[in-house]
PDB file of C-alpha atoms in Angstrom:
ATOM      1  CA  MET A   1      25.074  -2.249   6.863  1.00 64.00           C
ATOM      2  CA  GLY A   2      27.555  -2.013   4.111  1.00 85.00           C
ATOM      3  CA  GLU A   3      27.586  -0.913   0.689  1.00 93.00           C
ATOM      4  CA  PRO A   4      25.699  -4.106  -1.248  1.00 94.00           C
ATOM      5  CA  ALA A   5      22.914  -3.814   1.577  1.00 94.00           C
ATOM      6  CA  ASP A   6      21.989  -0.593   1.082  1.00 95.00           C
ATOM      7  CA  ALA A   7      22.162  -0.828  -2.866  1.00 97.00           C
ATOM      8  CA  ALA A   8      19.729  -3.596  -1.931  1.00 96.00           C
ATOM      9  CA  LEU A   9      17.823  -1.576  -0.063  1.00 96.00           C
ATOM     10  CA  LEU A  10      17.663   1.392  -2.771  1.00 97.00           C
ATOM     11  CA  LEU A  11      16.511  -1.159  -5.228  1.00 97.00           C
ATOM     12  CA  VAL A  12      13.542  -2.530  -3.481  1.00 97.00           C
ATOM     13  CA  ARG A  13      12.524   0.683  -2.145  1.00 98.00           C
ATOM     14  CA  VAL A  14      12.638   2.289  -5.860  1.00 98.00           C
ATOM     15  CA  VAL A  15      10.929  -1.150  -7.262  1.00 98.00           C
ATOM     16  CA  VAL A  16       8.045  -1.347  -4.279  1.00 98.00           C
ATOM     17  CA  GLY A  17       7.737   2.823  -4.982  1.00 98.00           C
ATOM     18  CA  VAL A  18       7.424   2.348  -9.029  1.00 98.00           C
ATOM     19  CA  VAL A  19       4.827  -0.591  -8.365  1.00 98.00           C
ATOM     20  CA  MET A  20       2.837   1.947  -5.984  1.00 98.00           C
ATOM     21  CA  VAL A  21       2.885   4.775  -8.283  1.00 98.00           C
ATOM     22  CA  ALA A  22       2.022   2.607 -11.199  1.00 97.00           C
ATOM     23  CA  HIS A  23      -0.873   1.368  -9.295  1.00 96.00           C
ATOM     24  CA  GLY A  24      -1.978   4.864  -8.251  1.00 97.00           C
ATOM     25  CA  TRP A  25      -1.583   5.953 -12.061  1.00 97.00           C
ATOM     26  CA  ASN A  26      -3.776   3.265 -13.340  1.00 96.00           C
ATOM     27  CA  HIS A  27      -6.597   3.835 -10.678  1.00 96.00           C
ATOM     28  CA  TRP A  28      -6.508   7.405 -11.931  1.00 97.00           C
ATOM     29  CA  ARG A  29      -5.717   7.465 -15.412  1.00 95.00           C
ATOM     30  CA  GLY A  30      -6.007   3.711 -16.593  1.00 91.00           C
ATOM     31  CA  GLY A  31      -9.166   1.685 -17.864  1.00 84.00           C
ATOM     32  CA  GLY A  32     -12.058   3.280 -16.415  1.00 90.00           C
ATOM     33  CA  GLY A  33     -10.367   5.976 -14.645  1.00 94.00           C
ATOM     34  CA  ILE A  34     -11.884   7.258 -11.484  1.00 97.00           C
ATOM     35  CA  ALA A  35     -15.314   6.388 -11.806  1.00 96.00           C
ATOM     36  CA  GLY A  36     -14.319   2.934 -13.138  1.00 96.00           C
ATOM     37  CA  THR A  37     -11.988   2.411  -9.887  1.00 96.00           C
ATOM     38  CA  ALA A  38     -15.253   3.919  -7.995  1.00 96.00           C
ATOM     39  CA  GLY A  39     -17.526   1.310  -9.393  1.00 95.00           C
ATOM     40  CA  TRP A  40     -15.256  -1.523  -8.237  1.00 93.00           C
ATOM     41  CA  PHE A  41     -14.643   0.388  -4.776  1.00 95.00           C
ATOM     42  CA  ALA A  42     -18.579   0.588  -4.490  1.00 95.00           C
ATOM     43  CA  GLY A  43     -18.689  -3.532  -5.499  1.00 93.00           C
ATOM     44  CA  LEU A  44     -16.454  -3.796  -2.521  1.00 94.00           C
ATOM     45  CA  GLY A  45     -18.361  -2.367  -0.137  1.00 95.00           C
ATOM     46  CA  LEU A  46     -16.849   0.905   0.250  1.00 96.00           C
ATOM     47  CA  ARG A  47     -19.081   4.338   0.733  1.00 95.00           C
ATOM     48  CA  ARG A  48     -18.216   7.322  -0.610  1.00 96.00           C
ATOM     49  CA  PRO A  49     -16.668   5.276  -3.894  1.00 96.00           C
ATOM     50  CA  ARG A  50     -15.647   8.157  -5.761  1.00 97.00           C
ATOM     51  CA  LEU A  51     -13.603   9.908  -2.445  1.00 97.00           C
ATOM     52  CA  GLN A  52     -12.049   5.988  -1.835  1.00 95.00           C
ATOM     53  CA  ALA A  53     -10.723   6.118  -5.563  1.00 96.00           C
ATOM     54  CA  TRP A  54      -8.917   9.589  -5.083  1.00 97.00           C
ATOM     55  CA  LEU A  55      -7.708   8.400  -1.648  1.00 96.00           C
ATOM     56  CA  SER A  56      -6.209   5.160  -3.205  1.00 97.00           C
ATOM     57  CA  VAL A  57      -5.034   7.354  -6.167  1.00 98.00           C
ATOM     58  CA  VAL A  58      -3.035  10.280  -3.903  1.00 98.00           C
ATOM     59  CA  THR A  59      -1.821   7.582  -1.310  1.00 98.00           C
ATOM     60  CA  GLU A  60      -0.635   5.135  -3.910  1.00 98.00           C
ATOM     61  CA  ILE A  61       1.311   7.857  -5.801  1.00 98.00           C
ATOM     62  CA  GLY A  62       2.275   9.419  -2.773  1.00 98.00           C
ATOM     63  CA  ALA A  63       3.639   6.804  -0.499  1.00 98.00           C
ATOM     64  CA  GLY A  64       5.564   5.227  -3.948  1.00 98.00           C
ATOM     65  CA  LEU A  65       7.496   8.560  -4.651  1.00 98.00           C
ATOM     66  CA  LEU A  66       8.023   8.987  -0.796  1.00 98.00           C
ATOM     67  CA  LEU A  67       9.708   5.249  -0.677  1.00 98.00           C
ATOM     68  CA  ALA A  68      11.535   5.673  -3.553  1.00 98.00           C
ATOM     69  CA  ALA A  69      13.032   8.421  -2.465  1.00 98.00           C
ATOM     70  CA  GLY A  70      13.475   7.408   1.021  1.00 98.00           C
ATOM     71  CA  LEU A  71      11.771  10.021   2.623  1.00 98.00           C
ATOM     72  CA  PHE A  72       9.604   9.487   5.807  1.00 98.00           C
ATOM     73  CA  THR A  73      10.163   5.870   4.603  1.00 98.00           C
ATOM     74  CA  PRO A  74       8.317   4.162   8.054  1.00 98.00           C
ATOM     75  CA  LEU A  75       5.274   6.397   6.858  1.00 98.00           C
ATOM     76  CA  ALA A  76       5.716   5.300   3.410  1.00 98.00           C
ATOM     77  CA  CYS A  77       5.536   1.786   4.322  1.00 98.00           C
ATOM     78  CA  ALA A  78       2.572   2.555   6.422  1.00 98.00           C
ATOM     79  CA  ALA A  79       0.999   3.611   3.601  1.00 98.00           C
ATOM     80  CA  VAL A  80       1.747   0.696   1.547  1.00 98.00           C
ATOM     81  CA  LEU A  81       0.912  -1.538   4.190  1.00 98.00           C
ATOM     82  CA  SER A  82      -2.563  -0.186   4.606  1.00 98.00           C
ATOM     83  CA  VAL A  83      -3.564  -0.075   1.004  1.00 97.00           C
ATOM     84  CA  MET A  84      -2.639  -3.863   0.787  1.00 97.00           C
ATOM     85  CA  LEU A  85      -4.938  -4.671   3.757  1.00 98.00           C
ATOM     86  CA  VAL A  86      -7.377  -3.204   2.416  1.00 97.00           C
ATOM     87  CA  ALA A  87      -7.273  -4.490  -1.010  1.00 96.00           C
ATOM     88  CA  GLY A  88      -6.486  -8.025   0.809  1.00 96.00           C
ATOM     89  CA  LEU A  89      -9.068  -8.043   3.036  1.00 95.00           C
ATOM     90  CA  LEU A  90     -11.852  -6.590   0.573  1.00 95.00           C
ATOM     91  CA  ALA A  91     -11.215  -8.091  -2.933  1.00 94.00           C
ATOM     92  CA  HIS A  92      -8.547 -10.669  -2.712  1.00 95.00           C
ATOM     93  CA  ARG A  93      -8.684 -12.536   0.603  1.00 93.00           C
ATOM     94  CA  PRO A  94     -12.442 -14.360  -1.143  1.00 91.00           C
ATOM     95  CA  HIS A  95     -10.405 -15.841  -3.608  1.00 95.00           C
ATOM     96  CA  GLY A  96      -7.707 -17.651  -1.744  1.00 94.00           C
ATOM     97  CA  PHE A  97      -3.869 -17.755  -2.288  1.00 94.00           C
ATOM     98  CA  PHE A  98      -2.797 -17.694  -5.835  1.00 96.00           C
ATOM     99  CA  VAL A  99      -2.872 -14.309  -7.662  1.00 91.00           C
ATOM    100  CA  PHE A 100      -3.856 -15.867 -10.766  1.00 91.00           C
ATOM    101  CA  GLU A 101      -6.823 -16.572  -9.284  1.00 93.00           C
ATOM    102  CA  GLU A 102      -7.495 -13.194  -8.077  1.00 91.00           C
ATOM    103  CA  GLY A 103      -6.046 -14.274  -4.544  1.00 93.00           C
ATOM    104  CA  TYR A 104      -4.164 -12.330  -2.084  1.00 95.00           C
ATOM    105  CA  GLU A 105      -0.103 -13.604  -2.835  1.00 96.00           C
ATOM    106  CA  TYR A 106       0.906 -10.278  -4.380  1.00 96.00           C
ATOM    107  CA  VAL A 107      -0.682  -7.841  -2.040  1.00 97.00           C
ATOM    108  CA  LEU A 108       1.134 -10.171   1.199  1.00 97.00           C
ATOM    109  CA  VAL A 109       4.280  -9.956  -0.626  1.00 97.00           C
ATOM    110  CA  LEU A 110       4.240  -6.323  -1.011  1.00 97.00           C
ATOM    111  CA  GLY A 111       3.042  -6.182   2.517  1.00 98.00           C
ATOM    112  CA  VAL A 112       5.583  -7.930   3.743  1.00 98.00           C
ATOM    113  CA  LEU A 113       7.780  -6.111   1.855  1.00 97.00           C
ATOM    114  CA  ALA A 114       6.818  -2.968   3.441  1.00 98.00           C
ATOM    115  CA  VAL A 115       7.335  -4.018   7.590  1.00 98.00           C
ATOM    116  CA  ALA A 116      10.388  -5.086   6.506  1.00 97.00           C
ATOM    117  CA  LEU A 117      11.555  -2.016   5.253  1.00 97.00           C
ATOM    118  CA  GLY A 118      10.494  -0.216   8.006  1.00 97.00           C
ATOM    119  CA  ALA A 119      12.371  -2.979  10.209  1.00 97.00           C
ATOM    120  CA  TRP A 120      15.439  -2.660   7.915  1.00 96.00           C
ATOM    121  CA  GLY A 121      15.583   1.269   7.310  1.00 95.00           C
ATOM    122  CA  PRO A 122      16.054   3.127   4.119  1.00 96.00           C
ATOM    123  CA  GLY A 123      19.226   1.990   3.913  1.00 95.00           C
ATOM    124  CA  GLU A 124      22.494   4.987   2.953  1.00 96.00           C
ATOM    125  CA  TYR A 125      21.146   5.777  -0.156  1.00 97.00           C
ATOM    126  CA  ALA A 126      18.123   8.083   1.287  1.00 97.00           C
ATOM    127  CA  VAL A 127      16.533  11.398   2.185  1.00 98.00           C
ATOM    128  CA  ASP A 128      15.988   9.930   5.761  1.00 97.00           C
ATOM    129  CA  THR A 129      19.120   8.737   6.125  1.00 96.00           C
ATOM    130  CA  ALA A 130      21.063  12.172   4.747  1.00 97.00           C
ATOM    131  CA  ALA A 131      18.348  13.991   7.244  1.00 97.00           C
ATOM    132  CA  ASP A 132      19.132  12.125  10.183  1.00 96.00           C
ATOM    133  CA  LEU A 133      15.428  10.915  10.187  1.00 95.00           C
ATOM    134  CA  ALA A 134      15.710   7.334   9.791  1.00 94.00           C
ATOM    135  CA  VAL A 135      13.602   4.810  11.852  1.00 95.00           C
ATOM    136  CA  THR A 136      15.080   1.403  11.862  1.00 95.00           C
ATOM    137  CA  GLY A 137      14.560  -2.054  13.548  1.00 96.00           C
ATOM    138  CA  TRP A 138      11.732  -2.875  15.839  1.00 97.00           C
ATOM    139  CA  ALA A 139      10.680   0.867  16.144  1.00 97.00           C
ATOM    140  CA  GLY A 140      10.811   1.337  12.462  1.00 97.00           C
ATOM    141  CA  ALA A 141       8.610  -2.100  11.606  1.00 98.00           C
ATOM    142  CA  GLY A 142       6.142  -1.227  14.715  1.00 98.00           C
ATOM    143  CA  LEU A 143       5.730   2.296  13.127  1.00 98.00           C
ATOM    144  CA  VAL A 144       4.759   0.907  10.277  1.00 98.00           C
ATOM    145  CA  LEU A 145       2.434  -1.663  11.786  1.00 98.00           C
ATOM    146  CA  ALA A 146       0.823   0.707  14.046  1.00 98.00           C
ATOM    147  CA  VAL A 147      -0.177   3.681  11.689  1.00 98.00           C
ATOM    148  CA  ALA A 148      -1.316   1.218   9.104  1.00 98.00           C
ATOM    149  CA  VAL A 149      -3.502  -0.943  11.586  1.00 98.00           C
ATOM    150  CA  VAL A 150      -4.787   2.451  12.721  1.00 98.00           C
ATOM    151  CA  ALA A 151      -5.225   3.876   9.390  1.00 98.00           C
ATOM    152  CA  THR A 152      -6.897   0.706   7.658  1.00 98.00           C
ATOM    153  CA  GLY A 153      -9.082   0.425  10.730  1.00 98.00           C
ATOM    154  CA  GLY A 154     -10.326   3.782  10.532  1.00 97.00           C
ATOM    155  CA  LEU A 155     -11.039   3.404   6.817  1.00 97.00           C
ATOM    156  CA  LEU A 156     -12.873   0.607   7.185  1.00 97.00           C
ATOM    157  CA  ALA A 157     -15.001   1.709  10.152  1.00 97.00           C
ATOM    158  CA  ALA A 158     -15.802   4.588   8.660  1.00 96.00           C
ATOM    159  CA  PHE A 159     -16.491   3.653   4.750  1.00 96.00           C
ATOM    160  CA  TRP A 160     -16.963   0.073   4.356  1.00 95.00           C
ATOM    161  CA  ARG A 161     -20.577  -1.562   4.764  1.00 92.00           C
ATOM    162  CA  PRO A 162     -20.183  -5.418   3.582  1.00 84.00           C
ATOM    163  CA  ARG A 163     -22.525  -6.399   1.482  1.00 74.00           C
ATOM    164  CA  GLU A 164     -25.751  -8.556   2.768  1.00 71.00           C
ATOM    165  CA  THR A 165     -25.589 -12.518   1.975  1.00 62.00           C
ATOM    166  CA  THR A 166     -28.557 -13.909   1.342  1.00 59.00           C
TER     167      THR A 166
END
C-alpha cells in the first residue's frame, strides 16, 4: 500500500492497542479494581461477574498488546470487536448514540476500526507481515466478524441473564 499507508496503519494499530491496554488496566487497577468492575458487570446482568471482570482485563490487555505489535492481527481485532459488542449491547445501547450521555458512539467507532483493520491488514510494520502471517481483505474482515460474533454470542448465552423489568 505504500509507506504513508503503512505508517497510518501502524498509528491506528498502536493507538487502538494502547486504548485497549489502558481500558483493561483500568478494569484491573483503577477505581474500584476487579471488585468494582465485577459489581458493574453484575449490574449489567452478567453472571459470574468476578470471572467476567478478569476475562475483560485479560482480553483487553492481551488484544491491545497483540494489536500494537501487529501479531495475530485479525484475532486481536476480533477480541476488540467482541469487547465493544458486549459493551455496546449491555452498557451503552439503552442510552442512545452520544458518548456524553453514556451512549454507544465510542464503542461503535472502536468496533468499526477493528473490522476495518481486519480488512486493511496490519501493514508493513507488523510482526504478522514479517512472519508472512498477514490476512487481509474480505478474508481478514470476515475472520474478525466471525470470531467476534461467535465469541460474543457464546459469552452472552453462557453468562448474561437480563434483568426482568416490571
